[in-house]
Coordinates of N, CA and C in Angstrom, one line a residue:
M1 N 128.4 86.2 57.1 CA 127.8 87.2 58.1 C 126.8 86.4 58.9
F2 N 126.9 86.6 60.2 CA 125.9 86.0 61.1 C 125.6 87.0 62.2
A3 N 124.5 86.7 62.8 CA 124.0 87.6 63.9 C 124.1 86.9 65.3
Y4 N 124.6 87.6 66.2 CA 124.7 87.0 67.6 C 123.7 87.8 68.4
I5 N 122.8 87.0 69.0 CA 121.7 87.6 69.7 C 121.7 87.3 71.2
C6 N 121.6 88.2 72.0 CA 121.6 88.0 73.5 C 120.5 88.9 74.1
S7 N 120.1 88.6 75.3 CA 119.1 89.4 75.9 C 119.5 89.8 77.3
R8 N 119.1 91.0 77.7 CA 119.4 91.4 79.1 C 118.1 91.8 79.8
L9 N 117.9 91.3 81.0 CA 116.7 91.6 81.7 C 116.7 92.9 82.4
L10 N 115.9 93.8 82.0 CA 115.8 95.1 82.7 C 114.8 95.0 83.9
S11 N 113.7 94.3 83.7 CA 112.8 94.0 84.7 C 112.1 92.7 84.3
R12 N 111.3 92.2 85.2 CA 110.8 90.9 84.9 C 109.8 90.9 83.7
H13 N 109.5 92.1 83.2 CA 108.5 92.2 82.1 C 109.1 92.8 80.9
E14 N 110.4 93.2 81.0 CA 111.0 94.0 79.9 C 112.3 93.4 79.5
K15 N 112.6 93.3 78.2 CA 113.9 92.8 77.7 C 114.4 93.7 76.6
V16 N 115.7 93.8 76.5 CA 116.4 94.6 75.5 C 117.2 93.5 74.7
L17 N 116.9 93.4 73.4 CA 117.7 92.5 72.6 C 118.9 93.2 71.9
I18 N 120.0 92.6 72.0 CA 121.2 93.2 71.4 C 121.7 92.2 70.3
I19 N 121.7 92.8 69.1 CA 122.1 92.0 67.9 C 123.4 92.5 67.4
S20 N 124.4 91.6 67.4 CA 125.8 92.0 66.9 C 126.0 91.4 65.6
I21 N 126.5 92.2 64.6 CA 126.8 91.7 63.3 C 128.3 91.3 63.3
S22 N 128.6 90.1 62.6 CA 129.9 89.5 62.7 C 131.0 90.4 62.0
N23 N 130.7 91.1 60.9 CA 131.7 91.9 60.3 C 131.8 93.3 60.9
G24 N 132.7 93.3 61.9 CA 132.9 94.6 62.6 C 132.3 94.6 64.0
W25 N 131.4 93.6 64.3 CA 130.8 93.6 65.6 C 130.1 94.9 66.0
R26 N 129.3 95.4 65.1 CA 128.6 96.7 65.4 C 127.3 96.4 66.0
P27 N 127.2 96.6 67.3 CA 125.9 96.3 68.0 C 124.8 97.3 67.7
D28 N 123.6 96.8 67.5 CA 122.4 97.6 67.5 C 121.5 97.1 68.6
I29 N 120.8 98.1 69.2 CA 119.9 97.8 70.3 C 118.5 97.9 69.8
I30 N 117.7 96.8 69.9 CA 116.3 96.9 69.5 C 115.5 96.9 70.7
V31 N 114.6 97.9 70.9 CA 113.8 98.0 72.0 C 112.4 97.7 71.7
P32 N 111.8 96.6 72.3 CA 110.4 96.3 72.0 C 109.5 97.4 72.4
N33 N 108.2 97.4 71.8 CA 107.3 98.4 72.0 C 106.9 98.6 73.5
N34 N 107.0 97.4 74.2 CA 106.5 97.5 75.6 C 107.7 97.9 76.6
T35 N 108.8 98.2 76.0 CA 110.0 98.6 76.8 C 110.2 100.1 76.7
P36 N 110.2 100.9 77.7 CA 110.4 102.4 77.6 C 111.8 102.7 77.0
K37 N 111.9 103.6 76.0 CA 113.1 104.0 75.4 C 113.9 104.9 76.3
N38 N 113.3 105.6 77.2 CA 114.0 106.5 78.1 C 113.8 106.0 79.6
P39 N 114.8 105.4 80.2 CA 114.7 104.9 81.5 C 114.2 106.0 82.5
R40 N 114.5 107.3 82.3 CA 114.1 108.3 83.2 C 112.6 108.5 83.3
R41 N 111.9 108.1 82.2 CA 110.5 108.2 82.2 C 109.9 107.3 83.3
V42 N 110.5 106.1 83.4 CA 110.0 105.1 84.3 C 110.3 105.6 85.7
I43 N 111.4 106.2 85.9 CA 111.8 106.7 87.3 C 110.8 107.7 87.7
K44 N 110.3 108.6 86.8 CA 109.3 109.6 87.2 C 108.0 108.9 87.6
E45 N 107.6 107.8 86.9 CA 106.4 107.2 87.1 C 106.4 106.3 88.4
N46 N 107.6 105.8 88.8 CA 107.7 104.9 90.0 C 108.6 105.7 91.0
P47 N 108.3 105.5 92.3 CA 109.1 106.1 93.3 C 110.5 105.6 93.5
H48 N 110.8 104.4 92.9 CA 112.1 103.8 93.1 C 112.7 103.4 91.7
R49 N 114.1 103.4 91.7 CA 114.8 102.8 90.6 C 114.8 101.3 90.7
I50 N 114.7 100.6 89.7 CA 114.7 99.1 89.8 C 115.6 98.5 88.7
N51 N 116.2 97.4 89.0 CA 116.9 96.6 88.0 C 117.9 97.4 87.2
G52 N 117.7 97.3 85.8 CA 118.6 98.0 84.9 C 118.5 99.5 85.0
Y53 N 117.5 100.0 85.6 CA 117.4 101.5 85.8 C 118.2 102.1 86.9
I54 N 118.8 101.2 87.7 CA 119.7 101.6 88.8 C 121.1 101.8 88.1
T55 N 121.4 103.0 87.8 CA 122.7 103.3 87.1 C 123.7 104.1 87.9
G56 N 124.9 104.1 87.5 CA 125.9 104.9 88.1 C 126.4 104.4 89.5
V57 N 126.2 103.1 89.8 CA 126.6 102.5 91.0 C 127.4 101.2 90.8
N58 N 128.4 101.0 91.5 CA 129.2 99.7 91.4 C 128.8 98.7 92.5
E59 N 128.4 99.3 93.6 CA 128.0 98.4 94.7 C 126.7 98.8 95.3
V60 N 126.0 97.9 96.0 CA 124.8 98.2 96.7 C 124.8 97.4 98.0
R61 N 124.0 97.9 98.9 CA 123.8 97.2 100.2 C 122.5 96.5 100.2
L62 N 122.5 95.1 100.2 CA 121.3 94.4 100.2 C 120.8 94.1 101.6
V63 N 119.5 94.4 101.8 CA 118.8 94.1 103.1 C 117.5 93.4 102.8
G64 N 117.0 92.8 103.8 CA 115.7 92.1 103.6 C 115.7 90.7 104.2
D65 N 114.6 90.1 104.6 CA 114.5 88.8 105.2 C 114.8 87.7 104.2
N66 N 114.7 88.0 102.9 CA 114.9 86.9 101.9 C 116.4 86.9 101.5
I67 N 117.3 87.7 102.1 CA 118.7 87.7 101.8 C 119.4 86.9 102.9
E68 N 120.0 85.8 102.5 CA 120.7 84.9 103.5 C 121.9 85.7 104.1
T69 N 122.6 86.4 103.3 CA 123.8 87.2 103.8 C 123.6 88.6 103.5
P70 N 122.9 89.4 104.3 CA 122.8 90.9 104.0 C 124.2 91.5 104.0
G71 N 124.3 92.6 103.2 CA 125.6 93.3 103.2 C 125.8 93.9 101.9
I72 N 127.1 94.3 101.6 CA 127.5 95.0 100.4 C 127.8 94.0 99.3
Y73 N 127.2 94.2 98.1 CA 127.4 93.3 97.0 C 127.8 94.2 95.8
K74 N 128.5 93.6 94.9 CA 128.7 94.2 93.6 C 127.4 94.3 92.9
F75 N 127.2 95.4 92.2 CA 125.9 95.6 91.5 C 125.5 94.4 90.7
K76 N 126.5 93.9 89.9 CA 126.2 92.8 89.0 C 125.8 91.5 89.7
D77 N 126.4 91.3 90.9 CA 126.1 90.1 91.8 C 124.7 90.3 92.4
A78 N 124.3 91.5 92.7 CA 123.0 91.7 93.3 C 121.9 91.5 92.2
M79 N 122.2 91.9 91.0 CA 121.3 91.7 89.8 C 121.2 90.2 89.6
A80 N 122.3 89.5 89.6 CA 122.3 88.0 89.4 C 121.5 87.3 90.4
L81 N 121.6 87.8 91.7 CA 120.8 87.2 92.7 C 119.3 87.4 92.5
A82 N 118.9 88.7 92.1 CA 117.5 89.0 91.8 C 117.0 88.1 90.7
D83 N 117.8 88.0 89.6 CA 117.4 87.1 88.5 C 117.2 85.7 88.9
K84 N 118.1 85.2 89.8 CA 118.0 83.8 90.3 C 116.7 83.6 91.1
L85 N 116.3 84.6 91.8 CA 115.0 84.5 92.6 C 113.8 84.9 91.8
E86 N 114.0 85.4 90.6 CA 113.0 85.8 89.7 C 112.2 87.0 90.3
L87 N 113.0 87.9 91.0 CA 112.4 89.0 91.6 C 113.1 90.3 91.1
D88 N 112.7 91.4 91.6 CA 113.3 92.7 91.2 C 114.3 93.3 92.2
L89 N 115.4 93.9 91.7 CA 116.3 94.6 92.6 C 115.8 96.0 92.7
V90 N 115.4 96.5 93.9 CA 114.7 97.8 94.1 C 115.6 98.6 95.0
E91 N 115.9 99.8 94.5 CA 116.7 100.8 95.3 C 115.8 101.5 96.3
I92 N 116.0 101.2 97.6 CA 115.2 101.8 98.6 C 115.7 103.1 99.1
S93 N 117.0 103.2 99.2 CA 117.6 104.5 99.7 C 118.8 104.9 98.8
A94 N 118.5 105.8 97.9 CA 119.5 106.2 96.9 C 120.6 107.1 97.5
S95 N 120.3 107.8 98.6 CA 121.2 108.7 99.2 C 122.3 108.0 100.1
A96 N 122.0 106.8 100.4 CA 123.0 106.0 101.2 C 124.2 105.7 100.4
N97 N 125.3 105.4 101.1 CA 126.6 105.0 100.4 C 127.1 103.7 101.0
P98 N 127.0 102.6 100.2 CA 126.4 102.5 98.9 C 124.8 102.5 99.0
P99 N 124.1 102.7 97.9 CA 122.7 102.7 97.9 C 122.1 101.4 98.5
V100 N 121.0 101.5 99.3 CA 120.4 100.4 99.9 C 119.3 99.8 99.0
C101 N 119.4 98.5 98.8 CA 118.4 97.8 97.8 C 117.8 96.6 98.5
R102 N 116.6 96.3 98.0 CA 116.0 95.1 98.4 C 115.6 94.2 97.2
I103 N 115.5 92.9 97.4 CA 115.1 92.1 96.3 C 113.7 91.6 96.6
L104 N 112.7 92.0 95.7 CA 111.3 91.7 96.0 C 110.5 91.8 94.7
D105 N 109.3 91.4 94.8 CA 108.4 91.6 93.6 C 107.9 93.0 93.6
Y106 N 108.4 93.9 92.7 CA 108.1 95.3 92.8 C 106.7 95.6 92.6
S107 N 106.0 94.9 91.7 CA 104.6 95.2 91.5 C 103.8 95.0 92.7
K108 N 104.1 93.9 93.5 CA 103.4 93.7 94.7 C 103.7 94.7 95.8
F109 N 105.0 95.1 95.8 CA 105.5 96.1 96.7 C 104.8 97.4 96.5
L110 N 104.7 97.8 95.2 CA 104.0 99.1 94.9 C 102.5 99.0 95.3
Y111 N 101.9 97.8 95.1 CA 100.5 97.6 95.4 C 100.3 97.8 96.9
Q112 N 101.2 97.2 97.7 CA 101.0 97.4 99.2 C 101.2 98.8 99.6
L113 N 102.2 99.5 99.0 CA 102.4 100.9 99.3 C 101.2 101.8 99.1
K114 N 100.6 101.6 97.9 CA 99.4 102.4 97.5 C 98.2 102.0 98.3
K115 N 98.1 100.7 98.7 CA 97.0 100.3 99.5 C 97.1 101.0 100.9
K116 N 98.3 101.0 101.5 CA 98.6 101.6 102.8 C 98.3 103.1 102.7
E117 N 98.7 103.8 101.7 CA 98.4 105.2 101.5 C 96.9 105.5 101.4
K118 N 96.3 104.6 100.7 CA 94.8 104.8 100.5 C 94.1 104.6 101.8
E119 N 94.5 103.6 102.6 CA 93.9 103.4 103.9 C 94.1 104.5 104.9
Q120 N 95.4 105.1 104.8 CA 95.7 106.2 105.7 C 94.9 107.5 105.3
K121 N 94.7 107.7 104.0 CA 93.9 108.8 103.6 C 92.4 108.7 104.0
A122 N 91.9 107.4 103.8 CA 90.5 107.1 104.2 C 90.3 107.3 105.7
K123 N 91.3 106.9 106.4 CA 91.2 107.0 107.9 C 91.2 108.5 108.3
A124 N 92.1 109.3 107.7 CA 92.2 110.7 108.0 C 90.9 111.4 107.6
A125 N 90.3 111.0 106.4 CA 89.1 111.6 105.9 C 87.9 111.3 106.9
K126 N 87.9 110.2 107.6 CA 86.8 109.8 108.4 C 86.8 110.5 109.8
V127 N 87.9 111.2 110.1 CA 88.0 111.9 111.4 C 87.0 113.1 111.5
V128 N 86.1 113.0 112.4 CA 85.0 114.0 112.5 C 85.3 114.8 113.8
V129 N 85.2 116.1 113.7 CA 85.4 117.0 114.9 C 84.1 117.6 115.3
K130 N 83.7 117.3 116.5 CA 82.5 117.9 117.1 C 82.8 119.0 118.0
E131 N 82.1 120.1 117.8 CA 82.3 121.3 118.7 C 81.3 121.4 119.8
I132 N 81.8 121.7 120.9 CA 81.0 122.0 122.1 C 81.3 123.3 122.7
R133 N 80.3 124.1 122.9 CA 80.5 125.5 123.3 C 80.0 125.7 124.8
F134 N 80.9 126.4 125.5 CA 80.5 126.8 126.9 C 80.6 128.3 127.0
G135 N 79.9 128.7 128.1 CA 80.1 130.1 128.5 C 81.0 130.1 129.7
P136 N 81.6 131.2 130.1 CA 82.6 131.2 131.2 C 81.9 130.9 132.6
Q137 N 80.5 131.0 132.6 CA 79.8 130.8 133.8 C 78.7 129.7 133.6
T138 N 79.1 128.7 132.9 CA 78.1 127.6 132.6 C 77.7 126.9 133.9
D139 N 76.4 126.7 134.0 CA 75.9 126.0 135.2 C 76.0 124.5 135.1
D140 N 75.9 123.8 136.2 CA 76.1 122.4 136.3 C 75.2 121.6 135.4
H141 N 73.9 122.0 135.3 CA 73.0 121.3 134.4 C 73.4 121.3 133.0
D142 N 73.8 122.5 132.5 CA 74.2 122.6 131.1 C 75.5 121.9 130.9
Y143 N 76.4 122.0 131.9 CA 77.7 121.3 131.8 C 77.5 119.8 131.7
N144 N 76.7 119.2 132.5 CA 76.5 117.7 132.5 C 75.8 117.3 131.2
F145 N 74.9 118.1 130.7 CA 74.3 117.8 129.4 C 75.3 117.7 128.3
K146 N 76.2 118.7 128.2 CA 77.2 118.7 127.2 C 78.3 117.6 127.4
L147 N 78.6 117.3 128.7 CA 79.5 116.3 129.0 C 79.0 114.9 128.5
K148 N 77.7 114.7 128.6 CA 77.1 113.4 128.2 C 77.2 113.3 126.7
H149 N 77.0 114.4 125.9 CA 77.1 114.4 124.5 C 78.6 114.1 124.1
A150 N 79.5 114.7 124.8 CA 80.9 114.6 124.5 C 81.3 113.1 124.7
V151 N 80.8 112.4 125.7 CA 81.1 111.0 125.9 C 80.6 110.2 124.7
N152 N 79.4 110.5 124.2 CA 78.9 109.8 123.1 C 79.7 110.0 121.8
F153 N 80.1 111.3 121.6 CA 81.0 111.6 120.4 C 82.3 110.9 120.4
L154 N 82.9 110.8 121.6 CA 84.2 110.1 121.7 C 84.0 108.6 121.5
N155 N 83.0 108.0 122.0 CA 82.7 106.6 121.8 C 82.4 106.3 120.3
E156 N 82.0 107.3 119.6 CA 81.7 107.1 118.1 C 83.0 107.3 117.3
G157 N 84.1 107.7 118.0 CA 85.4 107.9 117.3 C 85.6 109.4 116.9
S158 N 84.8 110.3 117.3 CA 84.9 111.7 116.9 C 85.8 112.4 117.9
K159 N 86.5 113.5 117.3 CA 87.3 114.3 118.2 C 86.3 115.4 118.8
I160 N 86.8 116.0 119.9 CA 86.0 117.0 120.6 C 86.8 118.3 120.5
K161 N 86.2 119.4 120.0 CA 86.7 120.7 120.1 C 85.8 121.5 121.0
A162 N 86.2 121.6 122.3 CA 85.4 122.3 123.3 C 86.0 123.7 123.5
Y163 N 85.1 124.7 123.6 CA 85.7 126.0 123.8 C 84.7 126.8 124.6
V164 N 85.3 127.8 125.3 CA 84.6 128.8 126.1 C 84.6 130.1 125.3
F165 N 83.4 130.6 125.0 CA 83.3 131.8 124.3 C 83.2 133.0 125.2
F166 N 84.0 134.0 125.1 CA 84.0 135.2 126.0 C 83.4 136.3 125.2
K167 N 82.2 136.7 125.7 CA 81.5 137.8 125.0 C 81.7 139.1 125.8
G168 N 82.1 140.1 125.1 CA 82.3 141.4 125.8 C 83.2 141.4 126.9
R169 N 82.8 141.9 128.1 CA 83.7 142.0 129.2 C 83.9 140.6 129.9
S170 N 83.2 139.6 129.4 CA 83.4 138.2 130.1 C 84.8 137.7 129.9
I171 N 85.6 138.4 129.0 CA 87.0 137.9 128.8 C 87.8 138.1 130.2
L172 N 87.2 138.9 131.1 CA 87.8 139.0 132.4 C 87.8 137.7 133.2
F173 N 86.9 136.7 132.7 CA 86.8 135.5 133.4 C 87.5 134.4 132.7
K174 N 88.6 134.7 132.0 CA 89.3 133.7 131.2 C 89.9 132.6 132.1
E175 N 90.4 132.9 133.3 CA 90.9 131.9 134.2 C 89.8 130.9 134.6
Q176 N 88.6 131.4 134.8 CA 87.4 130.6 135.1 C 87.1 129.7 133.9
G177 N 87.3 130.2 132.7 CA 87.0 129.4 131.5 C 88.0 128.3 131.4
E178 N 89.3 128.6 131.7 CA 90.3 127.6 131.6 C 90.1 126.5 132.6
E179 N 89.7 126.8 133.8 CA 89.3 125.8 134.8 C 88.2 124.9 134.4
L180 N 87.2 125.5 133.7 CA 86.1 124.7 133.2 C 86.5 123.7 132.2
L181 N 87.4 124.1 131.3 CA 87.9 123.2 130.2 C 88.7 122.1 130.8
L182 N 89.6 122.4 131.8 CA 90.4 121.4 132.4 C 89.5 120.4 133.2
R183 N 88.5 120.9 133.8 CA 87.5 120.0 134.5 C 86.8 119.1 133.5
F184 N 86.5 119.7 132.3 CA 85.8 118.9 131.2 C 86.8 117.8 130.7
A185 N 88.0 118.1 130.5 CA 89.0 117.1 130.1 C 89.2 116.0 131.1
N186 N 89.2 116.4 132.4 CA 89.4 115.4 133.5 C 88.2 114.5 133.5
D187 N 87.0 115.0 133.3 CA 85.8 114.2 133.4 C 85.7 113.2 132.2
L188 N 86.5 113.5 131.1 CA 86.5 112.7 129.9 C 87.7 111.8 129.8
E189 N 88.5 111.8 130.9 CA 89.7 111.0 130.9 C 89.5 109.5 130.6
E190 N 88.4 109.0 131.0 CA 88.2 107.5 130.7 C 87.9 107.3 129.2
Y191 N 87.4 108.3 128.5 CA 87.0 108.1 127.1 C 87.9 108.8 126.1
G192 N 88.7 109.7 126.5 CA 89.5 110.4 125.5 C 90.8 111.0 126.2
K193 N 91.7 111.5 125.4 CA 92.9 112.1 125.8 C 93.1 113.5 125.3
V194 N 93.7 114.4 126.1 CA 93.8 115.8 125.6 C 94.9 115.8 124.5
E195 N 94.5 116.4 123.4 CA 95.3 116.6 122.3 C 96.0 118.0 122.2
Q196 N 95.2 118.9 122.8 CA 95.7 120.3 122.9 C 95.2 120.9 124.2
M197 N 96.1 121.4 125.0 CA 95.6 122.1 126.3 C 94.9 123.4 125.9
P198 N 94.2 123.9 126.9 CA 93.5 125.2 126.6 C 94.4 126.3 126.1
V199 N 93.9 126.9 125.0 CA 94.7 128.0 124.4 C 93.7 129.0 124.0
L200 N 94.0 130.3 124.3 CA 93.2 131.4 123.9 C 93.4 131.9 122.5
E201 N 92.3 131.8 121.7 CA 92.4 132.3 120.3 C 91.3 133.3 120.1
G202 N 91.7 134.6 120.1 CA 90.7 135.6 120.0 C 89.8 135.7 121.2
K203 N 88.5 135.5 121.0 CA 87.5 135.5 122.1 C 87.1 134.0 122.5
R204 N 87.9 133.1 122.0 CA 87.6 131.7 122.4 C 88.8 131.0 123.0
M205 N 88.5 130.3 124.1 CA 89.6 129.4 124.7 C 89.2 128.0 124.3
I206 N 90.2 127.3 123.7 CA 89.9 126.0 123.0 C 90.7 124.9 123.6
I207 N 90.1 123.7 123.7 CA 90.8 122.5 124.1 C 90.4 121.4 123.2
M208 N 91.3 120.5 122.8 CA 91.0 119.5 121.9 C 91.2 118.1 122.6
V209 N 90.2 117.3 122.4 CA 90.2 115.9 123.0 C 89.9 114.9 122.0
S210 N 90.8 113.9 121.9 CA 90.6 112.8 120.9 C 90.3 111.5 121.6
P211 N 89.5 110.7 120.9 CA 89.1 109.4 121.5 C 90.3 108.5 121.8
K212 N 90.2 107.7 122.8 CA 91.2 106.7 123.1 C 91.0 105.5 122.2
K213 N 92.2 104.9 121.8 CA 92.1 103.8 120.9 C 91.5 102.6 121.7
K214 N 90.6 101.9 121.0 CA 89.9 100.8 121.6 C 90.9 99.6 121.6
K215 N 90.9 98.9 122.7 CA 91.8 97.7 122.9 C 91.2 96.5 122.2

């Protein structure tokens, strides 16, 4: 009796050892403690299927700058190429026919994805909206005072939510209020761009102006 031992690489950090017994060749699979017993658990934790967790496919389409000949490969050939490069075979688009894969370092790929998401969330969280209120018959002195503040807000990177508040019968002057907001947006053209044209919401007519991207 002798044992035949081979190993199959599921990922660069996981191996499954297959031990075959000579009398009857009955294979037993030994899974190390650091290898998940259920591949689906890994799929839930990661947004992509990788390496041996890509199941039920015979062919894949390889793309990427590190592939000399992009195109359709047999799955086993794609895995062999990933092993040769000591990288991971990552399923990018499972819905495509055949599935689209890339060969890369998956841990670094995930790190970059999470870093980008974190930066986008941080950027979104930093957006500040400053409100500026007008009356439908705002005089020039008050208008210029608020315009100056709006310029400062936009230069700081804040958005402007300017609105005309119509109190009581002043709603009759809504056209005048719209003209005021359009004038306001025009005077801010050098510093910001209109994100939302004047729209009447209840007793307020609102316009949104966002800062221009700095060159």
